[in-house]
Amino acid sequence: MILAREWNAGEYEELSAPQTRWGAVVLERLDARGDEAAIDAGCGTGRVTELLLAKLPEGSVLAVDGSEAMVEAARRRFAGEPRVRVERQDLLELRVEEPVDLIFSTATFHWIKDHERLFERLARALKPHGRLVAQCGGEGNIARATEATKETMEEERFRQYFAGWEDDKNYADAETTARRLEAAGFEEVKTWLHDETAAFGSVDELTRFIGTVVLGGHMERLPEGEREPFAAAVAGKIVAAEDAPALRYVRLNIMARRSA
Ligand SMILES: C[S@@+](CC[C@H](N)C(=O)[O-])C[C@H]1O[C@@H](n2cnc3c(N)ncnc32)[C@H](O)[C@@H]1O
């Protein structure tokens, strides 16, 4: 069963320039021979997967995502490319025919609550000594946006749609993540946080971005007509707090090797 939620793949493809930029930086840490079999865990529409493939001229990529729309978009992108296979799978249930040399993942792990289980599944999908190179949102990520979202959810107009709401993000810290990776069978573990700011040209741009990339789970709860007003209300509060249409990200970086 796939528990991962749906995404608006068309909007994500258009709006994910920050994630693509960060993904390209993480790829510089890959240090690949070029003939490895790799997994892109949470491939989205495949923008970053394409950059991963370019690092593996003799290799192959299994691109995995839980969202049907994302998988369709990635399949269209890689149609006719025999070195990429796109599969719809929940990473918490990840299964592979053959263990791989390398797992790469960006902007995905913070959408998954159970990191203990996630890292176990990833370890199982790797060959002994296989490497995990990843980045996701970490402790303190977009804290003002999270605060603005909570405040907006409590407003009279929106409160009714969020009964029983549980936060859908998991912004883990570096130390806890390192411990979880070691417990799941990784060694040579390195985890660290760093800051990134994404700036937008206008409040409208920020509204569109957060509506797709940050608040997708909230959007699912809201009726069609309340979605844009909700995202706009959150964006307005972010701009008031930051004095600019900007999101202050904290990225959690992960490098680890599966033990023998
Ligand atoms: C922000 S997108 C990142 C896409 C791409 N890696 C990038 O950097 O642009 C997060 C992706 O993670 C996927 N995802 C979240 N939870 C997942 C899960 N449990 N299993 C598989 N995919 C998941 C979502 O469907 C979405 O496509």
CSV table of C-alpha atoms and ligand atoms in Angstrom, one decimal:
chain,number,residue,atom,x,y,z
A,1,MET,CA,0.0,0.0,0.0
A,2,ILE,CA,1.3,3.4,-0.9
A,3,LEU,CA,0.8,6.0,1.9
A,4,ALA,CA,2.7,8.9,0.2
A,5,ARG,CA,0.4,11.7,-0.8
A,6,GLU,CA,-0.3,13.0,-4.3
A,7,TRP,CA,1.6,16.0,-5.8
A,8,ASN,CA,0.8,18.5,-8.6
A,9,ALA,CA,3.6,17.3,-10.9
A,10,GLY,CA,3.1,20.0,-13.6
A,11,GLU,CA,3.4,22.9,-11.0
A,12,TYR,CA,6.3,21.2,-9.3
A,13,GLU,CA,8.2,20.8,-12.5
A,14,GLU,CA,7.8,24.6,-13.1
A,15,LEU,CA,8.5,25.7,-9.6
A,16,SER,CA,11.3,23.5,-8.3
A,17,ALA,CA,14.3,25.6,-9.4
A,18,PRO,CA,15.5,25.8,-5.8
A,19,GLN,CA,15.3,22.0,-5.3
A,20,THR,CA,17.0,21.4,-8.6
A,21,ARG,CA,19.8,23.8,-7.7
A,22,TRP,CA,20.4,22.2,-4.3
A,23,GLY,CA,20.2,18.7,-5.9
A,24,ALA,CA,23.0,19.7,-8.3
A,25,VAL,CA,25.2,20.6,-5.3
A,26,VAL,CA,24.5,17.3,-3.5
A,27,LEU,CA,25.4,15.5,-6.8
A,28,GLU,CA,28.9,17.0,-6.6
A,29,ARG,CA,29.5,14.8,-3.5
A,30,LEU,CA,28.6,11.7,-5.4
A,31,ASP,CA,32.2,10.9,-6.4
A,32,ALA,CA,30.9,8.2,-8.7
A,33,ARG,CA,33.0,5.9,-11.0
A,34,GLY,CA,30.2,6.4,-13.6
A,35,ASP,CA,29.1,2.7,-14.0
A,36,GLU,CA,27.1,2.4,-10.8
A,37,ALA,CA,23.5,1.2,-10.4
A,38,ALA,CA,21.8,3.9,-8.4
A,39,ILE,CA,18.4,4.7,-6.9
A,40,ASP,CA,16.9,8.2,-6.9
A,41,ALA,CA,14.7,7.9,-3.8
A,42,GLY,CA,11.8,10.4,-4.3
A,43,CYS,CA,12.6,11.3,-7.9
A,44,GLY,CA,9.6,13.7,-8.4
A,45,THR,CA,9.3,14.7,-12.0
A,46,GLY,CA,12.9,13.6,-12.7
A,47,ARG,CA,14.6,17.0,-13.0
A,48,VAL,CA,17.4,16.0,-10.6
A,49,THR,CA,17.3,12.4,-11.7
A,50,GLU,CA,18.4,13.7,-15.1
A,51,LEU,CA,21.5,15.3,-13.5
A,52,LEU,CA,22.2,12.1,-11.6
A,53,LEU,CA,22.1,10.1,-14.9
A,54,ALA,CA,24.6,12.4,-16.4
A,55,LYS,CA,27.0,11.5,-13.6
A,56,LEU,CA,26.6,7.8,-14.5
A,57,PRO,CA,27.4,7.6,-18.2
A,58,GLU,CA,27.9,3.8,-18.0
A,59,GLY,CA,25.4,3.3,-15.1
A,60,SER,CA,21.7,3.0,-14.5
A,61,VAL,CA,19.1,4.7,-12.3
A,62,LEU,CA,16.0,3.2,-10.7
A,63,ALA,CA,13.8,6.3,-10.1
A,64,VAL,CA,11.3,5.7,-7.3
A,65,ASP,CA,8.4,7.9,-6.1
A,66,GLY,CA,5.2,7.4,-4.3
A,67,SER,CA,3.1,9.9,-6.2
A,68,GLU,CA,1.3,8.7,-9.3
A,69,ALA,CA,1.4,12.1,-10.9
A,70,MET,CA,5.2,12.4,-10.2
A,71,VAL,CA,5.8,8.9,-11.6
A,72,GLU,CA,3.9,9.6,-14.8
A,73,ALA,CA,5.8,12.8,-15.3
A,74,ALA,CA,9.2,11.0,-14.7
A,75,ARG,CA,8.1,8.2,-17.1
A,76,ARG,CA,7.4,10.8,-19.8
A,77,ARG,CA,10.8,12.4,-19.2
A,78,PHE,CA,12.7,9.2,-19.5
A,79,ALA,CA,10.6,7.5,-22.2
A,80,GLY,CA,13.1,5.8,-24.6
A,81,GLU,CA,16.0,6.0,-22.1
A,82,PRO,CA,16.9,2.4,-21.4
A,83,ARG,CA,19.2,3.3,-18.4
A,84,VAL,CA,16.3,4.7,-16.3
A,85,ARG,CA,13.4,2.7,-14.9
A,86,VAL,CA,10.7,4.6,-13.0
A,87,GLU,CA,8.7,2.8,-10.3
A,88,ARG,CA,5.9,3.8,-8.1
A,89,GLN,CA,6.8,2.6,-4.6
A,90,ASP,CA,6.5,3.8,-1.1
A,91,LEU,CA,10.1,4.2,0.2
A,92,LEU,CA,8.9,2.8,3.5
A,93,GLU,CA,8.2,-0.5,1.6
A,94,LEU,CA,11.1,-0.2,-0.8
A,95,ARG,CA,11.9,-3.4,-2.7
A,96,VAL,CA,14.5,-3.9,-5.4
A,97,GLU,CA,15.3,-6.9,-7.6
A,98,GLU,CA,19.1,-6.3,-7.2
A,99,PRO,CA,20.8,-4.3,-4.5
A,100,VAL,CA,22.4,-1.1,-5.9
A,101,ASP,CA,25.7,0.6,-5.4
A,102,LEU,CA,24.3,4.1,-4.6
A,103,ILE,CA,21.2,5.7,-3.2
A,104,PHE,CA,20.7,9.3,-3.9
A,105,SER,CA,17.9,11.4,-2.6
A,106,THR,CA,17.0,15.1,-2.3
A,107,ALA,CA,14.1,17.1,-0.9
A,108,THR,CA,12.3,13.9,0.1
A,109,PHE,CA,13.1,12.4,3.5
A,110,HIS,CA,11.4,15.2,5.5
A,111,TRP,CA,8.1,14.1,4.0
A,112,ILE,CA,8.5,10.7,5.7
A,113,LYS,CA,7.7,10.4,9.4
A,114,ASP,CA,9.4,7.1,10.2
A,115,HIS,CA,13.2,7.6,9.5
A,116,GLU,CA,14.2,4.5,11.4
A,117,ARG,CA,12.2,2.3,9.0
A,118,LEU,CA,13.2,4.4,6.0
A,119,PHE,CA,16.9,4.0,6.7
A,120,GLU,CA,16.4,0.3,7.2
A,121,ARG,CA,14.7,-0.1,3.9
A,122,LEU,CA,17.4,2.0,2.2
A,123,ALA,CA,20.2,-0.1,3.8
A,124,ARG,CA,18.5,-3.3,2.5
A,125,ALA,CA,18.4,-1.9,-1.0
A,126,LEU,CA,22.2,-1.2,-1.0
A,127,LYS,CA,25.0,-3.7,-1.6
A,128,PRO,CA,27.5,-4.0,1.2
A,129,HIS,CA,29.6,-0.9,1.2
A,130,GLY,CA,27.1,0.8,-1.0
A,131,ARG,CA,26.7,4.6,-0.4
A,132,LEU,CA,23.8,6.9,0.6
A,133,VAL,CA,24.1,10.5,-0.5
A,134,ALA,CA,21.1,12.6,0.4
A,135,GLN,CA,19.7,15.9,1.5
A,136,CYS,CA,16.3,16.9,3.0
A,137,GLY,CA,14.8,19.5,5.2
A,138,GLY,CA,16.4,19.5,8.7
A,139,GLU,CA,15.8,20.9,12.2
A,140,GLY,CA,14.6,24.5,12.0
A,141,ASN,CA,13.7,24.3,8.3
A,142,ILE,CA,11.4,27.2,7.1
A,143,ALA,CA,10.5,27.8,10.8
A,144,ARG,CA,8.7,31.1,10.1
A,145,ALA,CA,6.6,29.6,7.3
A,146,THR,CA,5.7,26.7,9.7
A,147,GLU,CA,4.6,29.3,12.3
A,148,ALA,CA,2.7,31.3,9.7
A,149,THR,CA,0.9,28.1,8.6
A,150,LYS,CA,-0.1,27.2,12.2
A,151,GLU,CA,-1.5,30.6,12.8
A,152,THR,CA,-3.4,30.5,9.5
A,153,MET,CA,-4.8,27.1,10.3
A,154,GLU,CA,-6.2,28.5,13.6
A,155,GLU,CA,-8.1,31.3,11.8
A,156,GLU,CA,-11.9,31.2,11.9
A,157,ARG,CA,-12.1,30.8,8.1
A,158,PHE,CA,-9.8,27.7,7.9
A,159,ARG,CA,-10.0,26.1,11.4
A,160,GLN,CA,-12.9,23.7,10.4
A,161,TYR,CA,-10.7,22.0,7.7
A,162,PHE,CA,-7.9,21.0,10.0
A,163,ALA,CA,-9.5,19.0,12.8
A,164,GLY,CA,-7.1,16.3,14.0
A,165,TRP,CA,-4.3,17.6,11.7
A,166,GLU,CA,-0.9,16.1,12.4
A,167,ASP,CA,2.1,17.9,11.1
A,168,ASP,CA,3.2,16.3,7.9
A,169,LYS,CA,6.9,17.2,8.0
A,170,ASN,CA,9.8,15.6,9.8
A,171,TYR,CA,12.7,18.0,10.2
A,172,ALA,CA,15.2,15.9,12.0
A,173,ASP,CA,18.5,17.1,13.5
A,174,ALA,CA,21.9,15.9,12.5
A,175,GLU,CA,22.8,13.9,15.6
A,176,THR,CA,19.5,12.0,15.8
A,177,THR,CA,19.8,11.2,12.1
A,178,ALA,CA,23.4,9.9,12.5
A,179,ARG,CA,22.2,7.6,15.3
A,180,ARG,CA,19.3,6.3,13.2
A,181,LEU,CA,21.6,5.6,10.3
A,182,GLU,CA,24.1,3.7,12.4
A,183,ALA,CA,21.2,1.7,14.0
A,184,ALA,CA,20.0,0.8,10.5
A,185,GLY,CA,23.4,-0.6,9.5
A,186,PHE,CA,25.3,2.4,8.0
A,187,GLU,CA,28.9,3.4,8.9
A,188,GLU,CA,31.2,6.3,7.9
A,189,VAL,CA,28.1,8.4,8.7
A,190,LYS,CA,28.4,12.2,8.2
A,191,THR,CA,25.3,14.4,8.8
A,192,TRP,CA,25.2,18.2,9.0
A,193,LEU,CA,22.9,21.1,8.6
A,194,HIS,CA,23.3,24.2,6.5
A,195,ASP,CA,21.2,27.3,5.7
A,196,GLU,CA,19.7,28.2,2.3
A,197,THR,CA,17.4,31.1,1.5
A,198,ALA,CA,15.0,30.9,-1.5
A,199,ALA,CA,13.9,34.4,-2.6
A,200,PHE,CA,10.8,35.1,-4.7
A,201,GLY,CA,10.0,38.0,-7.0
A,202,SER,CA,6.7,38.8,-5.4
A,203,VAL,CA,4.2,37.7,-2.8
A,204,ASP,CA,2.2,36.0,-5.6
A,205,GLU,CA,5.2,33.9,-6.6
A,206,LEU,CA,5.7,32.9,-3.0
A,207,THR,CA,2.0,32.0,-2.7
A,208,ARG,CA,2.2,29.8,-5.8
A,209,PHE,CA,5.4,28.1,-4.6
A,210,ILE,CA,4.3,27.3,-1.1
A,211,GLY,CA,0.8,26.2,-2.4
A,212,THR,CA,2.6,23.4,-4.4
A,213,VAL,CA,5.9,22.7,-2.7
A,214,VAL,CA,5.2,23.3,1.0
A,215,LEU,CA,1.5,23.2,1.7
A,216,GLY,CA,0.4,20.3,-0.5
A,217,GLY,CA,-0.9,18.3,2.4
A,218,HIS,CA,-2.9,21.3,3.7
A,219,MET,CA,-4.3,21.9,0.2
A,220,GLU,CA,-5.7,18.4,0.2
A,221,ARG,CA,-7.8,19.3,3.3
A,222,LEU,CA,-9.2,22.5,1.8
A,223,PRO,CA,-12.0,22.9,-0.7
A,224,GLU,CA,-10.8,24.2,-4.1
A,225,GLY,CA,-12.0,27.7,-3.4
A,226,GLU,CA,-10.1,28.0,-0.1
A,227,ARG,CA,-6.7,26.8,-1.4
A,228,GLU,CA,-5.3,30.0,-2.9
A,229,PRO,CA,-6.7,32.2,-0.1
A,230,PHE,CA,-5.0,29.9,2.5
A,231,ALA,CA,-1.7,29.9,0.7
A,232,ALA,CA,-1.9,33.7,0.2
A,233,ALA,CA,-2.7,34.2,3.9
A,234,VAL,CA,0.4,32.1,4.9
A,235,ALA,CA,2.6,34.0,2.3
A,236,GLY,CA,1.4,37.3,3.7
A,237,LYS,CA,2.5,36.4,7.2
A,238,ILE,CA,5.9,35.1,6.0
A,239,VAL,CA,6.5,38.4,4.1
A,240,ALA,CA,5.5,40.4,7.3
A,241,ALA,CA,7.9,38.3,9.4
A,242,GLU,CA,10.8,38.3,6.9
A,243,ASP,CA,10.2,41.8,5.3
A,244,ALA,CA,10.6,40.0,2.0
A,245,PRO,CA,9.0,37.1,0.0
A,246,ALA,CA,11.6,34.6,1.1
A,247,LEU,CA,11.9,31.1,2.7
A,248,ARG,CA,14.7,30.4,5.1
A,249,TYR,CA,15.5,26.7,4.6
A,250,VAL,CA,17.7,24.5,6.7
A,251,ARG,CA,19.0,21.5,4.8
A,252,LEU,CA,20.0,18.2,6.4
A,253,ASN,CA,22.9,16.6,4.6
A,254,ILE,CA,23.6,12.9,4.8
A,255,MET,CA,26.6,10.8,3.6
A,256,ALA,CA,26.9,7.2,4.8
A,257,ARG,CA,28.1,3.8,3.7
A,258,ARG,CA,26.3,0.5,4.2
A,259,SER,CA,28.3,-1.7,6.4
A,260,ALA,CA,29.4,-5.1,5.2
B,1,LIG,C1,9.9,17.9,-3.0
B,1,LIG,S1,9.7,16.4,-4.0
B,1,LIG,C2,11.4,16.2,-4.4
B,1,LIG,C3,11.6,15.6,-5.8
B,1,LIG,C4,13.1,15.6,-6.3
B,1,LIG,N1,13.9,14.7,-5.6
B,1,LIG,C5,13.6,17.0,-6.3
B,1,LIG,O1,14.6,17.2,-5.6
B,1,LIG,O2,13.1,17.9,-7.0
B,1,LIG,C6,9.4,15.1,-2.8
B,1,LIG,C7,9.1,13.8,-3.5
B,1,LIG,O3,9.1,12.8,-2.5
B,1,LIG,C8,8.1,11.9,-2.8
B,1,LIG,N2,7.8,11.1,-1.6
B,1,LIG,C9,7.4,11.6,-0.4
B,1,LIG,N3,7.2,10.6,0.5
B,1,LIG,C10,7.5,9.5,-0.2
B,1,LIG,C11,7.4,8.1,0.1
B,1,LIG,N4,7.1,7.7,1.4
B,1,LIG,N5,7.7,7.2,-0.8
B,1,LIG,C12,8.0,7.6,-2.1
B,1,LIG,N6,8.1,8.9,-2.4
B,1,LIG,C13,7.8,9.8,-1.5
B,1,LIG,C14,6.9,12.8,-3.2
B,1,LIG,O4,6.0,12.1,-3.9
B,1,LIG,C15,7.7,13.8,-4.0
B,1,LIG,O5,7.7,13.5,-5.4
